[in-house]
PDB file of C-alpha atoms and ligand atoms in Angstrom:
ATOM      1  CA  MET Y 967     -21.351  -7.946 -39.051  1.00  0.00           C
ATOM      2  CA  ILE Y 968     -22.783  -6.037 -36.312  1.00  0.00           C
ATOM      3  CA  THR Y 969     -24.754  -2.843 -37.093  1.00  0.00           C
ATOM      4  CA  THR Y 970     -26.375  -0.003 -35.134  1.00  0.00           C
ATOM      5  CA  THR Y 971     -29.342  -1.287 -36.479  1.00  0.00           C
ATOM      6  CA  HIS Y 972     -29.305  -4.763 -34.808  1.00  0.00           C
ATOM      7  CA  PRO Y 973     -31.882  -5.063 -32.126  1.00  0.00           C
ATOM      8  CA  HIS Y 974     -29.729  -5.835 -29.295  1.00  0.00           C
ATOM      9  CA  ASN Y 975     -31.319  -7.114 -26.823  1.00  0.00           C
ATOM     10  CA  ALA Y 976     -29.901  -8.886 -22.663  1.00  0.00           C
ATOM     11  CA  ARG Y 977     -29.589 -11.990 -24.416  1.00  0.00           C
ATOM     12  CA  CYS Y 978     -27.970 -10.869 -27.334  1.00  0.00           C
ATOM     13  CA  LEU Y 979     -25.042  -9.209 -25.676  1.00  0.00           C
ATOM     14  CA  ASP Y 980     -25.149 -11.924 -23.187  1.00  0.00           C
ATOM     15  CA  LEU Y 981     -24.427 -14.308 -26.397  1.00  0.00           C
ATOM     16  CA  PHE Y 982     -21.619 -11.633 -27.973  1.00  0.00           C
ATOM     17  CA  LYS Y 983     -19.943 -12.055 -24.602  1.00  0.00           C
ATOM     18  CA  LYS Y 984     -19.919 -15.487 -24.999  1.00  0.00           C
ATOM     19  CA  LEU Y 985     -18.672 -15.384 -28.270  1.00  0.00           C
ATOM     20  CA  SER Y 986     -15.233 -13.539 -27.859  1.00  0.00           C
ATOM     21  CA  GLU Y 987     -14.750 -16.706 -25.071  1.00  0.00           C
ATOM     22  CA  TYR Y 988     -15.911 -18.665 -28.068  1.00  0.00           C
ATOM     23  CA  ILE Y 989     -12.982 -17.395 -30.057  1.00  0.00           C
ATOM     24  CA  ASP Y 990     -10.908 -17.809 -27.477  1.00  0.00           C
ATOM     25  CA  GLN Y 991     -11.480 -21.176 -27.485  1.00  0.00           C
ATOM     26  CA  GLU Y 992     -12.356 -21.378 -23.374  1.00  0.00           C
ATOM     27  CA  LEU Y 993     -16.154 -22.656 -24.249  1.00  0.00           C
ATOM     28  CA  ASP Y 994     -17.722 -25.721 -23.225  1.00  0.00           C
ATOM     29  CA  ALA Y 995     -19.699 -27.340 -25.631  1.00  0.00           C
ATOM     30  CA  ALA Y 996     -22.923 -27.223 -23.455  1.00  0.00           C
ATOM     31  CA  THR Y 997     -21.702 -23.177 -23.962  1.00  0.00           C
ATOM     32  CA  CYS Y 998     -21.394 -23.696 -27.490  1.00  0.00           C
ATOM     33  CA  ARG Y 999     -24.596 -25.535 -27.732  1.00  0.00           C
ATOM     34  CA  GLN Y1000     -26.522 -22.999 -25.955  1.00  0.00           C
ATOM     35  CA  ILE Y1001     -25.208 -20.200 -28.227  1.00  0.00           C
ATOM     36  CA  GLU Y1002     -26.423 -22.443 -31.489  1.00  0.00           C
ATOM     37  CA  GLN Y1003     -29.758 -22.388 -29.672  1.00  0.00           C
ATOM     38  CA  HIS Y1004     -29.867 -18.623 -29.675  1.00  0.00           C
ATOM     39  CA  VAL Y1005     -28.789 -17.922 -32.908  1.00  0.00           C
ATOM     40  CA  LYS Y1006     -31.464 -20.237 -34.156  1.00  0.00           C
ATOM     41  CA  ASN Y1007     -33.523 -17.842 -33.293  1.00  0.00           C
ATOM     42  CA  CYS Y1008     -32.621 -14.778 -33.840  1.00  0.00           C
ATOM     43  CA  PRO Y1009     -31.162 -13.839 -37.394  1.00  0.00           C
ATOM     44  CA  PRO Y1010     -29.006 -10.988 -36.437  1.00  0.00           C
ATOM     45  CA  CYS Y1011     -27.070 -13.181 -34.423  1.00  0.00           C
ATOM     46  CA  GLN Y1012     -26.975 -15.653 -36.995  1.00  0.00           C
ATOM     47  CA  ALA Y1013     -25.546 -13.026 -39.255  1.00  0.00           C
ATOM     48  CA  CYS Y1014     -23.056 -12.137 -37.321  1.00  0.00           C
ATOM     49  CA  LEU Y1015     -22.189 -15.502 -36.307  1.00  0.00           C
ATOM     50  CA  GLU Y1016     -21.860 -16.846 -40.048  1.00  0.00           C
ATOM     51  CA  THR Y1017     -19.112 -14.031 -40.447  1.00  0.00           C
ATOM     52  CA  LEU Y1018     -16.897 -14.442 -37.108  1.00  0.00           C
ATOM     53  CA  LYS Y1019     -17.372 -18.484 -38.131  1.00  0.00           C
ATOM     54  CA  THR Y1020     -15.881 -17.188 -41.797  1.00  0.00           C
ATOM     55  CA  THR Y1021     -13.148 -15.510 -39.753  1.00  0.00           C
ATOM     56  CA  ALA Y1022     -12.152 -17.370 -37.148  1.00  0.00           C
ATOM     57  CA  GLY Y1023     -13.030 -20.795 -37.879  1.00  0.00           C
ATOM     58  CA  LEU Y1024     -15.090 -21.808 -34.890  1.00  0.00           C
ATOM     59  CA  CYS Y1025     -16.197 -25.047 -33.948  1.00  0.00           C
ATOM     60  CA  HIS Y1026     -15.353 -27.385 -36.436  1.00  0.00           C
ATOM     61  CA  ARG Y1027     -12.559 -26.737 -36.731  1.00  0.00           C
ATOM     62  CA  ILE Y1028     -11.644 -24.804 -33.463  1.00  0.00           C
ATOM     63  CA  GLU Y1029      -8.582 -27.438 -33.210  1.00  0.00           C
ATOM     64  CA  GLU Y1030      -6.743 -26.870 -36.034  1.00  0.00           C
ATOM     65  CA  ALA Y1031      -7.566 -22.880 -36.739  1.00  0.00           C
ATOM     66  CA  PRO Y1032      -5.535 -20.942 -34.514  1.00  0.00           C
ATOM     67  CA  VAL Y1033      -7.406 -17.718 -33.678  1.00  0.00           C
ATOM     68  CA  PRO Y1034      -6.699 -14.493 -36.220  1.00  0.00           C
ATOM     69  CA  THR Y1035      -4.519 -12.422 -34.174  1.00  0.00           C
ATOM     70  CA  GLY Y1036      -6.510  -9.148 -32.487  1.00  0.00           C
ATOM     71  CA  LEU Y1037     -10.144 -10.877 -33.572  1.00  0.00           C
ATOM     72  CA  SER Y1038     -11.044 -11.356 -30.144  1.00  0.00           C
ATOM     73  CA  ASP Y1039      -9.604  -7.983 -28.987  1.00  0.00           C
ATOM     74  CA  ARG Y1040     -11.113  -6.512 -31.483  1.00  0.00           C
ATOM     75  CA  LEU Y1041     -14.898  -8.650 -30.568  1.00  0.00           C
ATOM     76  CA  LYS Y1042     -14.512  -7.049 -27.103  1.00  0.00           C
ATOM     77  CA  LYS Y1043     -13.896  -3.916 -28.369  1.00  0.00           C
ATOM     78  CA  MET Y1044     -17.360  -4.258 -30.312  1.00  0.00           C
ATOM     79  CA  ILE Y1045     -19.344  -5.479 -27.025  1.00  0.00           C
ATOM     80  CA  ASN Y1046     -17.708  -2.760 -25.283  1.00  0.00           C
ATOM     81  CA  GLU Y1047     -19.358  -0.320 -27.559  1.00  0.00           C
ATOM     82  CA  LEU Y1048     -22.633  -2.036 -27.553  1.00  0.00           C
ATOM     83  CA  THR Y1049     -22.980  -2.271 -23.754  1.00  0.00           C
ATOM     84  CA  VAL Y1050     -22.398   1.785 -23.216  1.00  0.00           C
TER      85      VAL Y1050
HETATM   86 ZN1   ZN G1475     -29.632 -12.694 -30.534  1.00  0.00          ZN
END
């Protein structure tokens, strides 16, 4: 998960904002790819996304896996804390 030692930059924060939409199943395929592009070159985000994927069953199972209640809320809260 995200820790305070994560070297967040603007792109990472942007990504995390998109991740919450990702979890809400609001992203199109292009944005999904954008995220994957960033994550490929950003190990901290990669670790974060892996955690989210195991938690929510993103991308590959997006249609059959209902989002766990409260997960996107938790993520949004996390983003808020990061941007303070
Ligand atoms: Zn990143």
